Short mmCIF file of C-alpha atoms in Angstrom, two decimals:
data_model
loop_
_atom_site.label_atom_id
_atom_site.label_comp_id
_atom_site.label_asym_id
_atom_site.label_seq_id
_atom_site.Cartn_x
_atom_site.Cartn_y
_atom_site.Cartn_z
CA UNK A 114 50.81 -22.84 43.87
CA UNK A 115 50.73 -26.52 44.76
CA UNK A 116 49.36 -28.60 41.89
CA UNK A 117 47.69 -31.88 42.71
CA UNK A 118 49.51 -34.69 40.90
CA UNK A 119 48.73 -38.36 41.43
CA UNK A 120 51.55 -40.71 40.39
CA UNK A 121 50.86 -44.40 39.81
CA UNK A 122 52.42 -47.37 38.03
CA UNK A 123 55.99 -48.00 36.94
CA UNK A 124 57.93 -47.60 33.72
CA UNK A 125 58.66 -44.59 31.49
CA UNK A 126 57.16 -41.37 32.86
CA UNK A 127 53.99 -40.11 31.16
CA UNK A 128 52.23 -36.88 32.17
CA UNK A 129 48.46 -36.71 31.49
CA UNK A 130 46.84 -33.27 31.08
CA UNK A 131 43.05 -32.96 31.02
CA UNK A 132 40.88 -30.44 29.16
CA UNK A 133 39.18 -27.21 30.20
CA UNK A 134 36.64 -27.48 33.07
CA UNK A 135 37.64 -31.12 33.63
CA UNK A 136 40.10 -32.87 35.99
CA UNK A 137 42.53 -35.77 35.93
CA UNK A 138 39.88 -38.28 37.00
CA UNK A 139 38.65 -38.21 33.39
CA UNK A 140 41.54 -40.55 32.52
CA UNK A 141 40.49 -43.27 34.97
CA UNK A 142 39.21 -45.76 32.40
CA UNK A 143 42.57 -45.84 30.61
CA UNK A 144 44.94 -44.99 33.46
CA UNK A 145 44.71 -48.45 35.07
CA UNK A 146 45.80 -50.04 31.79
CA UNK A 147 48.52 -47.47 31.15
CA UNK A 148 49.86 -47.85 34.70
CA UNK A 149 50.75 -51.45 33.89
CA UNK A 150 53.36 -50.12 31.46
CA UNK A 151 54.17 -46.55 32.57
CA UNK A 152 54.73 -44.32 35.57
CA UNK A 153 51.73 -42.00 35.19
CA UNK A 154 51.51 -38.48 36.55
CA UNK A 155 47.87 -37.38 36.56
CA UNK A 156 47.76 -33.61 36.87
CA UNK A 157 44.85 -31.43 38.00
CA UNK A 158 45.46 -28.13 36.21
CA UNK A 159 45.30 -24.89 38.26
CA UNK A 160 41.87 -24.28 39.76
CA UNK A 161 40.56 -27.68 38.63
CA UNK A 162 39.82 -30.85 40.60
CA UNK A 163 42.00 -31.24 43.69
CA UNK A 164 44.13 -28.26 42.59
CA UNK A 165 41.04 -26.08 43.05
CA UNK A 166 41.97 -24.80 46.50
CA UNK A 167 45.72 -24.70 46.03
CA UNK A 168 45.76 -20.97 45.40
CA UNK A 169 43.23 -18.13 45.02
CA UNK A 170 45.29 -16.54 42.26
CA UNK A 171 43.72 -17.33 38.91
CA UNK A 172 42.97 -13.78 37.90
CA UNK A 173 43.99 -12.47 34.49
CA UNK A 174 47.68 -11.70 34.64
CA UNK A 175 48.45 -14.50 37.10
CA UNK A 176 50.84 -17.28 36.14
CA UNK A 177 48.07 -19.85 35.68
CA UNK A 178 46.09 -17.59 33.33
CA UNK A 179 48.30 -18.34 30.29
CA UNK A 180 49.51 -21.45 28.49
CA UNK A 181 53.10 -20.32 29.02
CA UNK A 182 52.49 -19.82 32.74
CA UNK A 183 50.92 -23.25 33.18
CA UNK A 184 53.80 -24.84 31.27
CA UNK A 185 56.25 -23.08 33.58
CA UNK A 186 54.39 -24.30 36.67
CA UNK A 187 54.40 -27.86 35.38
CA UNK A 188 58.06 -27.74 34.44
CA UNK A 189 58.92 -27.01 38.07
CA UNK A 190 57.29 -30.20 39.41
CA UNK A 191 57.52 -32.82 36.66
CA UNK A 192 60.19 -35.55 36.20
CA UNK A 193 63.52 -34.95 34.50
CA UNK A 194 62.37 -36.76 31.34
CA UNK A 195 58.85 -37.67 30.27
CA UNK A 196 56.23 -38.13 27.56
CA UNK A 197 53.39 -35.63 27.78
CA UNK A 198 49.83 -36.48 26.75
CA UNK A 199 47.27 -33.66 26.58
CA UNK A 200 43.57 -33.69 25.79
CA UNK A 201 41.98 -30.63 24.11
CA UNK A 202 43.18 -27.57 26.07
CA UNK A 203 45.60 -29.90 27.84
CA UNK A 204 47.09 -30.59 24.42
CA UNK A 205 47.87 -26.91 23.99
CA UNK A 206 49.56 -26.89 27.39
CA UNK A 207 51.52 -29.96 26.25
CA UNK A 208 52.69 -28.10 23.14
CA UNK A 209 53.91 -25.16 25.22
CA UNK A 210 55.64 -27.54 27.62
CA UNK A 211 57.40 -29.33 24.77
CA UNK A 212 58.60 -26.03 23.32
CA UNK A 213 59.77 -24.80 26.72
CA UNK A 214 61.51 -28.04 27.74
CA UNK A 215 62.69 -29.71 24.50
CA UNK A 216 65.30 -31.82 26.29
CA UNK A 217 62.90 -33.07 28.99
CA UNK A 218 59.79 -33.71 26.89
CA UNK A 219 60.72 -36.80 24.91
CA UNK A 220 57.50 -37.25 22.96
CA UNK A 221 53.95 -35.87 22.77
CA UNK A 222 50.46 -37.32 22.42
CA UNK A 223 47.90 -34.68 21.43
CA UNK A 224 44.34 -35.89 21.93
CA UNK A 225 41.54 -33.91 20.22
CA UNK A 226 43.87 -30.91 20.10
CA UNK A 227 43.84 -27.83 17.89
CA UNK A 228 46.46 -25.09 17.62
CA UNK A 229 43.65 -22.50 17.57
CA UNK A 230 40.16 -22.98 19.01
CA UNK A 231 38.66 -19.84 17.47
CA UNK A 232 37.78 -19.30 13.82
CA UNK A 233 39.76 -16.61 11.95
CA UNK A 234 39.74 -15.39 8.37
CA UNK A 235 42.75 -17.62 7.69
CA UNK A 236 41.66 -20.47 9.99
CA UNK A 237 38.31 -22.03 9.18
CA UNK A 238 38.56 -24.97 11.59
CA UNK A 239 37.68 -23.10 14.76
CA UNK A 240 34.57 -22.18 16.75
CA UNK A 241 32.92 -18.79 16.73
CA UNK A 242 34.17 -16.68 19.64
CA UNK A 243 30.58 -15.78 20.56
CA UNK A 244 29.79 -19.48 21.03
CA UNK A 245 32.56 -19.81 23.60
CA UNK A 246 31.46 -16.65 25.38
CA UNK A 247 27.86 -17.86 25.61
CA UNK A 248 29.00 -21.21 26.93
CA UNK A 249 30.91 -19.54 29.76
CA UNK A 250 27.95 -17.35 30.69
CA UNK A 251 25.79 -20.46 30.92
CA UNK A 252 28.50 -22.19 32.94
CA UNK A 253 28.41 -19.44 35.55
CA UNK A 254 24.60 -19.51 35.62
CA UNK A 255 24.18 -23.29 36.02
CA UNK A 256 27.38 -25.31 36.10
CA UNK A 257 25.81 -28.75 36.40
CA UNK A 258 23.29 -28.43 33.56
CA UNK A 259 25.77 -26.68 31.25
CA UNK A 260 28.49 -29.27 31.85
CA UNK A 261 26.05 -32.11 31.17
CA UNK A 262 25.30 -30.46 27.82
CA UNK A 263 29.01 -29.96 27.20
CA UNK A 264 29.72 -33.64 27.86
CA UNK A 265 26.93 -34.62 25.48
CA UNK A 266 28.52 -32.36 22.87
CA UNK A 267 31.88 -34.03 23.45
CA UNK A 268 30.61 -37.46 22.50
CA UNK A 269 28.40 -36.14 19.69
CA UNK A 270 29.12 -37.99 16.47
CA UNK A 271 30.12 -41.14 18.28
CA UNK A 272 29.13 -44.65 17.33
CA UNK A 273 27.84 -47.59 19.33
CA UNK A 274 29.95 -46.77 22.39
CA UNK A 275 28.56 -43.27 22.73
CA UNK A 276 26.15 -43.96 25.58
CA UNK A 277 28.74 -45.71 27.76
CA UNK A 278 31.32 -42.99 27.06
CA UNK A 279 28.81 -40.34 28.19
CA UNK A 280 28.08 -42.26 31.39
CA UNK A 281 31.82 -42.49 32.09
CA UNK A 282 32.35 -38.79 31.45
CA UNK A 283 29.50 -37.71 33.71
CA UNK A 284 30.45 -40.09 36.49
CA UNK A 285 34.06 -38.95 36.47
CA UNK A 286 33.39 -35.23 36.13
CA UNK A 287 31.11 -34.79 39.12
CA UNK A 288 33.31 -36.79 41.48
CA UNK A 289 35.27 -33.62 42.21
CA UNK A 290 34.26 -30.04 42.91
CA UNK A 291 33.63 -27.75 39.98
CA UNK A 292 36.60 -25.60 38.95
CA UNK A 293 36.70 -22.19 40.58
CA UNK A 294 35.11 -19.39 38.59
CA UNK A 295 38.36 -17.52 38.04
CA UNK A 296 40.04 -20.65 36.65
CA UNK A 297 37.14 -21.20 34.26
CA UNK A 298 37.36 -17.59 33.09
CA UNK A 299 41.13 -17.83 32.67
CA UNK A 300 40.67 -21.04 30.68
CA UNK A 301 38.12 -19.35 28.45
CA UNK A 302 40.50 -16.49 27.73
CA UNK A 303 43.16 -19.03 26.76
CA UNK A 304 40.68 -20.74 24.41
CA UNK A 305 39.75 -17.38 22.90
CA UNK A 306 43.27 -16.03 22.48
CA UNK A 307 45.64 -18.96 22.00
CA UNK A 308 47.06 -19.43 18.52
CA UNK A 309 49.94 -21.88 18.28
CA UNK A 310 50.03 -22.14 14.50
CA UNK A 311 53.25 -20.15 14.28
CA UNK A 312 54.97 -22.27 16.94
CA UNK A 313 53.87 -25.77 16.00
CA UNK A 314 56.56 -26.41 13.41
CA UNK A 315 59.25 -25.78 16.04
CA UNK A 316 58.39 -29.06 17.74
CA UNK A 317 61.02 -31.65 16.91
CA UNK A 318 59.86 -34.48 19.17
CA UNK A 319 57.81 -37.41 17.86
CA UNK A 320 54.09 -36.61 18.10
CA UNK A 321 51.02 -38.85 18.19
CA UNK A 322 47.78 -37.16 17.06
CA UNK A 323 44.69 -39.05 18.28
CA UNK A 324 41.48 -37.61 16.84
CA UNK A 325 37.81 -38.47 16.34
CA UNK A 326 36.63 -37.81 12.81
CA UNK A 327 33.24 -36.54 14.06
CA UNK A 328 34.64 -34.18 16.72
CA UNK A 329 32.49 -31.02 16.86
CA UNK A 330 34.72 -29.17 19.34
CA UNK A 331 38.15 -29.51 17.73
CA UNK A 332 37.78 -29.94 13.98
CA UNK A 333 39.42 -33.06 12.50
CA UNK A 334 41.02 -30.92 9.79
CA UNK A 335 42.96 -29.09 12.51
CA UNK A 336 44.58 -32.42 13.38
CA UNK A 337 45.27 -33.08 9.70
CA UNK A 338 46.88 -29.62 9.45
CA UNK A 339 49.12 -30.37 12.46
CA UNK A 340 50.05 -33.70 10.94
CA UNK A 341 51.32 -31.83 7.86
CA UNK A 342 53.23 -29.27 9.94
CA UNK A 343 54.81 -31.77 12.33
CA UNK A 344 57.38 -33.72 10.34
CA UNK A 345 57.72 -36.45 12.95
CA UNK A 346 54.04 -37.13 13.63
CA UNK A 347 51.47 -39.90 13.26
CA UNK A 348 47.76 -39.16 12.92
CA UNK A 349 45.22 -41.73 14.09
CA UNK A 350 41.78 -40.65 12.86
CA UNK A 351 38.99 -42.63 14.50
CA UNK A 352 35.69 -43.23 12.69
CA UNK A 353 32.37 -42.68 14.45
CA UNK A 354 34.10 -40.82 17.27
CA UNK A 355 33.69 -37.42 18.93
CA UNK A 356 35.85 -35.36 21.31
CA UNK A 357 36.78 -38.10 23.82
CA UNK A 358 38.49 -40.75 21.65
CA UNK A 359 40.42 -42.25 24.54
CA UNK A 360 37.06 -43.23 26.07
CA UNK A 361 35.43 -44.30 22.81
CA UNK A 362 38.47 -46.37 21.77
CA UNK A 363 40.36 -47.12 25.03
CA UNK A 364 42.18 -50.19 23.71
CA UNK A 365 43.39 -48.37 20.59
CA UNK A 366 44.49 -45.45 22.74
CA UNK A 367 46.53 -47.63 25.08
CA UNK A 368 48.08 -49.47 22.12
CA UNK A 369 48.95 -46.16 20.45
CA UNK A 370 50.63 -44.91 23.63
CA UNK A 371 52.65 -48.12 23.88
CA UNK A 372 53.76 -47.73 20.27
CA UNK A 373 54.69 -44.09 20.87
CA UNK A 374 56.83 -45.01 23.86
CA UNK A 375 58.28 -48.25 22.43
CA UNK A 376 58.20 -48.01 18.62
CA UNK A 377 60.63 -50.88 18.10
CA UNK A 378 58.54 -53.25 20.25
CA UNK A 379 55.03 -52.12 19.33
CA UNK A 380 55.66 -50.68 15.86
CA UNK A 381 53.60 -51.42 12.78
#
């Protein structure tokens, strides 16, 4: 499969991974600023955005239907050394990539990420599986309406910048074709089944955790839990912020990425 990757800017290599049902255009409002300092690689994950028509194979059992498979695909086409930044589901892909390529992935930024999206008896900071299933059924029935509701949910809990963040999300999302149905279904199965809690402590690289304290999709306490598990991590918890903190606080996000890449220059 040929993944669509747009590379812009110059400097240390940073790979940006979007969330489920999205595409790399969602980063546009911060990518121009980041590209002044970094060489950015904006990836459309399999079946999403401009990677939508790269291959018909997104069925269960295909390489792109698992976190491990997506990490393997990315490893084949990414630079020799890079920082990886993943949002939501993209954060889980970033974790897998860091575990698979510990010498190539220098550092991680996990944006609104959780090791486990679904609630379990020993994990209270997840969503009910039935909620995810219902969402996917609605997505198949009416993609546009359901995604507009999903975007509204993503900025739920935000402060004064909520309205502008929602406008940005909607504008960016519908600039590209909707993900193919098989990719959406494969993504749902990843959301339902992925559980990285047992792997997370094996990450040795420095990690930035960037989280909205009012996120209703990935619980803030999941980020706090990861912060405890990851010995070399920094948690930035943003007040009055939902699931898209890099849009609600773009300047803080860019500053945090600069500090992650250049701690001696941009440190506290």
